[in-house]
Tab-separated table of C-alpha atoms and ligand atoms in Angstrom:
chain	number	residue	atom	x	y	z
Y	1	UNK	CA	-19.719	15.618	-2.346
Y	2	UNK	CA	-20.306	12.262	-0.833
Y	3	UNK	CA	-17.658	9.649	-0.549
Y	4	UNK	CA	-17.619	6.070	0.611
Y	5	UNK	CA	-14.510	4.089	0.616
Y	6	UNK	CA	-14.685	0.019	0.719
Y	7	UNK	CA	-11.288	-0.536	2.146
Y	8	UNK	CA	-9.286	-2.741	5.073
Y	9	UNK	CA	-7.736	-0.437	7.797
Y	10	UNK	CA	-4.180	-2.605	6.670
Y	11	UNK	CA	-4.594	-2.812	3.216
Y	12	UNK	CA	-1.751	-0.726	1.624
Y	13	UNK	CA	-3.382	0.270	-1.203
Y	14	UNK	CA	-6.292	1.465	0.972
Y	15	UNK	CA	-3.595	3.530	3.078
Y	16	UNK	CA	-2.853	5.625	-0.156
Y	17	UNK	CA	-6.070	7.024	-0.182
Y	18	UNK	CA	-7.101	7.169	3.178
Y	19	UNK	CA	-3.675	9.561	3.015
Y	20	UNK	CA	-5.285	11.956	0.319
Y	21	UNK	CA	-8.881	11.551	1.675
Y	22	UNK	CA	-7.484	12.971	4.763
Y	23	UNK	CA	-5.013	15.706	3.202
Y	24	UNK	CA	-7.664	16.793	1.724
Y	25	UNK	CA	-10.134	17.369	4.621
Y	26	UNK	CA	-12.585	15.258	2.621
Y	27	UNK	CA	-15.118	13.643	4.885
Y	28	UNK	CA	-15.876	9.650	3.739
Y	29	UNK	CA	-17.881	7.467	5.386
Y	30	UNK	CA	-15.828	4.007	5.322
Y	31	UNK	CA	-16.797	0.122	4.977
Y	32	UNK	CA	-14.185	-1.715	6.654
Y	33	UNK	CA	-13.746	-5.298	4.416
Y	34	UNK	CA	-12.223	-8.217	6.054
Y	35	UNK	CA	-9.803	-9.465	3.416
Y	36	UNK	CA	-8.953	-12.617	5.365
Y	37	UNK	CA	-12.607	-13.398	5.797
Y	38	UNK	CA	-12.976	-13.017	1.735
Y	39	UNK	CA	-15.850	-9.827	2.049
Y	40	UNK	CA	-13.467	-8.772	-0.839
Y	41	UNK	CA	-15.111	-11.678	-3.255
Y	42	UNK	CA	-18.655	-11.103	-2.183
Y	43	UNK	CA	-20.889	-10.390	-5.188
Y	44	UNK	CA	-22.172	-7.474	-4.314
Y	45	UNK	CA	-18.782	-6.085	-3.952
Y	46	UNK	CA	-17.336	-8.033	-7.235
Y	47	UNK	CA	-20.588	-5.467	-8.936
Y	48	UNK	CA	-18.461	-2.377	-7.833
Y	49	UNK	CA	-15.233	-3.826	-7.870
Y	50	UNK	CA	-14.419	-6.796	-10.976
Y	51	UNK	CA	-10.830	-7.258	-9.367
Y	52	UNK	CA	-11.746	-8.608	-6.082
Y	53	UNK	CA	-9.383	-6.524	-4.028
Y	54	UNK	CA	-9.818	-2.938	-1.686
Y	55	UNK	CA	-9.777	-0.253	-2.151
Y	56	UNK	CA	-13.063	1.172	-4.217
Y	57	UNK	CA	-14.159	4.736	-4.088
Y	58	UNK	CA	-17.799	5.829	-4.416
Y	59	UNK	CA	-18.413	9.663	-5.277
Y	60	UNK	CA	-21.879	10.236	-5.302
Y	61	UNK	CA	-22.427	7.148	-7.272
Y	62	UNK	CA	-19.175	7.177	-9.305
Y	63	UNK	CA	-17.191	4.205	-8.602
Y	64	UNK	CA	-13.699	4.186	-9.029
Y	65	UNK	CA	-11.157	1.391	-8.464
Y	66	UNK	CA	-7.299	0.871	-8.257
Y	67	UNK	CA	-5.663	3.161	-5.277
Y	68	UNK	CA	-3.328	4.961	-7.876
Y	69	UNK	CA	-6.310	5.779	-9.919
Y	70	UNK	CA	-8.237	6.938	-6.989
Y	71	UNK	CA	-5.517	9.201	-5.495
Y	72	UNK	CA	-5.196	10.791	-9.020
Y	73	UNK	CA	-9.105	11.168	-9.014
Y	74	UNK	CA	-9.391	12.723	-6.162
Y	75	UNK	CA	-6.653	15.259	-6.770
Y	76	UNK	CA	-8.571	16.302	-10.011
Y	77	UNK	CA	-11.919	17.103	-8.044
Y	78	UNK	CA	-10.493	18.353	-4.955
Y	79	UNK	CA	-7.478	20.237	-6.128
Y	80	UNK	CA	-7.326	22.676	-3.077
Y	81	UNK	CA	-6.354	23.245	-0.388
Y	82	UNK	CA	-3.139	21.033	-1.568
Y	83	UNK	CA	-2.512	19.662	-4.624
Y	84	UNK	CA	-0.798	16.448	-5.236
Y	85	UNK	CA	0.273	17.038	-8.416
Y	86	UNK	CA	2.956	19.659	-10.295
Y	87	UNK	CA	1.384	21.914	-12.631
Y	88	UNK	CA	4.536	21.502	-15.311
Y	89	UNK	CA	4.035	18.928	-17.772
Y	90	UNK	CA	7.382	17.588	-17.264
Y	91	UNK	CA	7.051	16.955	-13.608
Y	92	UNK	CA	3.979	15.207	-13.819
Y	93	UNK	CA	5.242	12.888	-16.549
Y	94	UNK	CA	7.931	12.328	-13.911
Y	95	UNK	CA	5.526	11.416	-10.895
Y	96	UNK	CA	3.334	9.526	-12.954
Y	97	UNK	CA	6.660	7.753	-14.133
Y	98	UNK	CA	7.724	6.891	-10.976
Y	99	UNK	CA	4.086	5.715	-9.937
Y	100	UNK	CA	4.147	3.113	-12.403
Y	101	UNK	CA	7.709	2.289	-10.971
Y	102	UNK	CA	6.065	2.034	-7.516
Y	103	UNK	CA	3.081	-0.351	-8.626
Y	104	UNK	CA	5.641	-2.727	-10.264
Y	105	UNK	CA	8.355	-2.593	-8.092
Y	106	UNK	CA	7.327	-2.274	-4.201
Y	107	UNK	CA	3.806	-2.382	-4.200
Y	108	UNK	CA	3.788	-5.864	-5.518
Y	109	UNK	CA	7.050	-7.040	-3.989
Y	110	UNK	CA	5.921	-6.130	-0.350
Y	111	UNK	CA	3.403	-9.030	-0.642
Y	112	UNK	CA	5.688	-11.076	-0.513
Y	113	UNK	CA	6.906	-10.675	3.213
Y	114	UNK	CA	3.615	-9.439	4.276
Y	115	UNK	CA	2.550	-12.764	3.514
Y	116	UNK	CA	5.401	-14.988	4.606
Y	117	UNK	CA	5.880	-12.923	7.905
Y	118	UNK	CA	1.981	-12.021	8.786
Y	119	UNK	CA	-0.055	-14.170	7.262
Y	120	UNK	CA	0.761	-17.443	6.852
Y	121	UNK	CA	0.041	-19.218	9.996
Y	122	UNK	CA	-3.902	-18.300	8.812
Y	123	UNK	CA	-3.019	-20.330	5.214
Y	124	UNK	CA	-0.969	-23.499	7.228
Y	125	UNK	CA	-3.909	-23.960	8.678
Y	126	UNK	CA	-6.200	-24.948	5.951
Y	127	UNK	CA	-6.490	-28.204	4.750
Y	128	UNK	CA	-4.624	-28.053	0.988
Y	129	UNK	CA	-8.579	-28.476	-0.368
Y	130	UNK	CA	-9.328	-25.190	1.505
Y	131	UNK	CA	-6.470	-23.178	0.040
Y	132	UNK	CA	-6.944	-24.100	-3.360
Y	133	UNK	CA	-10.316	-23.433	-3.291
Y	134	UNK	CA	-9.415	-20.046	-1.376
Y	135	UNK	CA	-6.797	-19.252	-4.214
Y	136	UNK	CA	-9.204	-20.115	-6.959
Y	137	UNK	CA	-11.708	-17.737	-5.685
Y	138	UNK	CA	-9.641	-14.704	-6.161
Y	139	UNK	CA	-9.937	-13.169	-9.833
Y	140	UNK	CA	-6.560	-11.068	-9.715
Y	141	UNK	CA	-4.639	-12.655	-6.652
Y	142	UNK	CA	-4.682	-16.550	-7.885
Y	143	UNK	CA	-1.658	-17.542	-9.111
Y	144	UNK	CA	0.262	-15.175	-6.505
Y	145	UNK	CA	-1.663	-17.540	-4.300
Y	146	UNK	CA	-0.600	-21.049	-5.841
Y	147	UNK	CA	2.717	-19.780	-6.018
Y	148	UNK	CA	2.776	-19.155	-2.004
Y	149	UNK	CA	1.200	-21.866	-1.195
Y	150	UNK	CA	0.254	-23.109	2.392
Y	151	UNK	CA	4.365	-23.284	3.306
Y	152	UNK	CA	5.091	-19.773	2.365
Y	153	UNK	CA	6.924	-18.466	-0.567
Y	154	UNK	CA	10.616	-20.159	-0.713
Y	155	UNK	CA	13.923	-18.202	0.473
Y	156	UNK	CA	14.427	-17.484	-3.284
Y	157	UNK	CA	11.056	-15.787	-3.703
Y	158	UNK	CA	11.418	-14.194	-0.693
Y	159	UNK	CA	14.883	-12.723	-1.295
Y	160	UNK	CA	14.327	-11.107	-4.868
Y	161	UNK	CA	10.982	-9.719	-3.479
Y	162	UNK	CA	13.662	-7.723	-0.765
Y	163	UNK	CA	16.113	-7.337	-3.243
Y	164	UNK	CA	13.352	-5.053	-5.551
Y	165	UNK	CA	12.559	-3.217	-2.168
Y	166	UNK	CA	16.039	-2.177	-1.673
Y	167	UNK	CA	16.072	-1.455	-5.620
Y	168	UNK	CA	12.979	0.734	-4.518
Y	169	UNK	CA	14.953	2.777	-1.726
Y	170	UNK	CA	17.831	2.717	-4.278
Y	171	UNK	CA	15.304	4.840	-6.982
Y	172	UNK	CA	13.894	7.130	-4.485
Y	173	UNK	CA	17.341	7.819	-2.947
Y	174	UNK	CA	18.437	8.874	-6.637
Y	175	UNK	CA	14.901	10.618	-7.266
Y	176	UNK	CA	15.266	13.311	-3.992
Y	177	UNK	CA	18.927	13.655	-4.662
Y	178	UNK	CA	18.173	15.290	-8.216
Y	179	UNK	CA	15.423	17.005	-6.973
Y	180	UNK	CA	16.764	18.360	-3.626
Y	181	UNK	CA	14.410	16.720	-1.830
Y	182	UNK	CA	12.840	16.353	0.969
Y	183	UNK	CA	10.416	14.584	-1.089
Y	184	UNK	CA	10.932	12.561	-4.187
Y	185	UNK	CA	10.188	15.469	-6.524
Y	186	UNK	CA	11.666	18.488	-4.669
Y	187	UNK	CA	9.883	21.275	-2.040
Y	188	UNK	CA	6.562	19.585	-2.291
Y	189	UNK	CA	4.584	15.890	-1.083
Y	190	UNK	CA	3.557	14.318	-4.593
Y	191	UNK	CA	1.205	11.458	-5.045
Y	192	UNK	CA	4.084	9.666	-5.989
Y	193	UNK	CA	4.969	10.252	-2.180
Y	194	UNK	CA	2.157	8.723	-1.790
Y	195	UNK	CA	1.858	6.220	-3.632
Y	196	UNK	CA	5.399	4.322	-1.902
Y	197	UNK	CA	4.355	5.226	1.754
Y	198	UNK	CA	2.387	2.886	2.670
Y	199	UNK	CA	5.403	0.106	1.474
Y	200	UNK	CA	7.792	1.470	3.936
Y	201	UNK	CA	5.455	1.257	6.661
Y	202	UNK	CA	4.886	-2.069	5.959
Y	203	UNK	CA	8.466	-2.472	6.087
Y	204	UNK	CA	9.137	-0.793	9.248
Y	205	UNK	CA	5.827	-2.255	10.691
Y	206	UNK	CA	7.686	-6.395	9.711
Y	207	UNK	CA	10.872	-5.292	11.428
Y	208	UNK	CA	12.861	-4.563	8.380
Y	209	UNK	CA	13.398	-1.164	7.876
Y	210	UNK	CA	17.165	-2.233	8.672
Y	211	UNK	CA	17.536	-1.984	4.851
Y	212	UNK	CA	17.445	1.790	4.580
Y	213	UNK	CA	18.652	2.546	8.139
Y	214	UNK	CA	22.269	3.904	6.357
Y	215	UNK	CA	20.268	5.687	3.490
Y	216	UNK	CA	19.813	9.827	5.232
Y	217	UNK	CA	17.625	11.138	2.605
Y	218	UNK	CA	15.199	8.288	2.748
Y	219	UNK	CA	15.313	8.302	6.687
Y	220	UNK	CA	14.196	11.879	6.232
Y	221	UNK	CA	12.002	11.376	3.747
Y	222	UNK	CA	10.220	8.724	6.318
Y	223	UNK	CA	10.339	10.975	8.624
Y	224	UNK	CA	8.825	13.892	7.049
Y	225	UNK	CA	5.973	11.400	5.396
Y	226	UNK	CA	4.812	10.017	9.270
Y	227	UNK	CA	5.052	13.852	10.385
Y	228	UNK	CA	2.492	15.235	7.744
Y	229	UNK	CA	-0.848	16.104	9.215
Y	230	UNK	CA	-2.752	13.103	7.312
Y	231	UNK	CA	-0.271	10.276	8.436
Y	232	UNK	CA	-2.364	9.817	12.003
Y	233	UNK	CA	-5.240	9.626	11.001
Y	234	UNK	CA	-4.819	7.161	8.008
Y	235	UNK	CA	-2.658	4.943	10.243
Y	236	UNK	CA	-5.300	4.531	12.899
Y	237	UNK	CA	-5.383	1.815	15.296
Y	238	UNK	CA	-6.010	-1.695	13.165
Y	239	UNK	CA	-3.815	0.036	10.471
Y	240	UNK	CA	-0.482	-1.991	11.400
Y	241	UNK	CA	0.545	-5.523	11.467
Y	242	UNK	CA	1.985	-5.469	14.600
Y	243	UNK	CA	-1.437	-4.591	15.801
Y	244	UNK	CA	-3.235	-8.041	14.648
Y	245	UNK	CA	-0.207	-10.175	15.183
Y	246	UNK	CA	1.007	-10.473	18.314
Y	247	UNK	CA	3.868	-12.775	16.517
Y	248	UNK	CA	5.148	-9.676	14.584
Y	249	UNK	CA	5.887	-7.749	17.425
Y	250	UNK	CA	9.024	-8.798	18.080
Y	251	UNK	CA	10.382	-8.633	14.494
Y	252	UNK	CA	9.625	-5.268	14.822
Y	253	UNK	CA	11.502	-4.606	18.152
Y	254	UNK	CA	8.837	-4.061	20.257
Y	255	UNK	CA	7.719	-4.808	23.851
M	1	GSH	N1	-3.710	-2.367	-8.003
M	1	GSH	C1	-4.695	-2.488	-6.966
M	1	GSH	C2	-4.297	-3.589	-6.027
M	1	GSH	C3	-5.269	-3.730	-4.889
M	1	GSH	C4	-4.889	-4.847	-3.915
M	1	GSH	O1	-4.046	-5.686	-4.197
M	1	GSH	N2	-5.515	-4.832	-2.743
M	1	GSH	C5	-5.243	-5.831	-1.732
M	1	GSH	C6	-5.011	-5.160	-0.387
M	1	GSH	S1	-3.646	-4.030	-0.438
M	1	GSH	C7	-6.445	-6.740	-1.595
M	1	GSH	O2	-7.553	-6.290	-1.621
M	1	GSH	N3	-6.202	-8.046	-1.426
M	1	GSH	C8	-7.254	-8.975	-1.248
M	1	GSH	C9	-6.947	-10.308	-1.829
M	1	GSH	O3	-5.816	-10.526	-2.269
M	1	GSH	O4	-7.859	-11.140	-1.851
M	1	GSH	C10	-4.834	-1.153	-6.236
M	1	GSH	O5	-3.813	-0.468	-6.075
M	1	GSH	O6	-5.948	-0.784	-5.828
């Protein structure tokens, strides 16, 4: 089995499957996009990927896109040496359940600082020609664009998007409580583990991790996530914010 993944070492969604990939002891070779740069909107990657974003898989010629989709994928054809996903019906329904939660809720609402905090001073600097021509290149991204804008996303915008993260921390809280934890459906790591991880890095990595700081099982459940044997290697150097913006660094308490 030969895989290739078309991703961006920050990308969140490309962190979700860089996480299996490398749970799973699955070699990939990886092409490394530069979102910022637009490789993402390239035609010869539009031919394997209609959306315009990372990540994309390619097994042996398949080519599969969306990083929920993937992870699920790849647990089907590689289901040992660990399996992602409960064999009872019921507890499937209920990851799958909470993976659509996850897409909604924090995977889209974790833009929203990302781009205030990280990656606006990139946008202010175009002339308003530039950026509209930017955000009219992007076939899923466009309007989440316009609505930024080269001044950011207003304190409104950028309140409800933390207010759905700490709805997020609220549901996962509830989710290990019923199940006993440590992770969100009991004894063992499920793709919907997954699937929020790479959100809560993000968090942590903009210096605002504050927002769970009084919530035990979550801190555990953070804890137990960056401890697993695949967390190193998919956060590799390039991985974080902090380490492209010198800016961030402080936000996030350090040196
Ligand atoms: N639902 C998609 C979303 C993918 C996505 O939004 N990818 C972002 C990086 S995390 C991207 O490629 N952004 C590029 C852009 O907005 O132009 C998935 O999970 O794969």
């Amino acid at each position: 089995m030969a895989f290739t993944l078309y991703n961006a070492p920050q990308s969140t969604c490309s962190q979700r499957v860089r996480f299996v990939l490398n749970a799973k002891g699955l070699p990939f070779a990886e092409k490394k996009l530069d979102l910022l740069a637009g490789d993402q909107l390239k035609p010869d990657y539009l031919k394997l990927n209609p959306n315009g974003v990372v990540p994309t898989l390619d097994h042996d010629g398949n080519i599969v896109i969306d990083s929920s989709v993937i992870i699920e994928y790849l647990d089907e054809i590689a289901p040992q040496p660990a399996s992602f996903t409960p064999r009872a019906a019921a507890e499937r329904a209920k990851m799958r359940s909470l993976m659509r939660f996850i897409d909604e809720m924090p995977a889209a609402a974790v833009r929203v600082p990302t781009f205030n905090l990280a990656f606006l001073p990139r946008f202010a600097a175009m002339s308003e020609q530039e950026f509209a021509a930017f955000a009219e290149s992007k076939p899923l991204r466009k309007e989440f664009m316009l609505a930024m804008g080269r001044k950011g996303f207003p304190e409104k915008e950028m309140n409800a998007a933390l207010d759905r993260m700490k709805r997020t921390y609220e549901r996962m809280d509830l989710a290990i409580a019923e199940s006993g934890g440590p992770w969100l459906l009991g004894k063992h790591i499920t793709l919907a583990d997954v699937a929020v991880m790479p959100a809560l890095v993000r968090m942590a990595d903009l210096g605002l991790d504050h927002m769970w700081k009084d919530m035990p099982r979550i801190v555990r459940w953070y804890e137990e996530i960056r401890a697993h044997a695949a967390f190193t290697p998919t956060y590799y150097f390039g991985s974080l914010l902090t380490e492209h913006f010198p800016h961030l660094k402080k936000r996030a308490g350090q040196p």
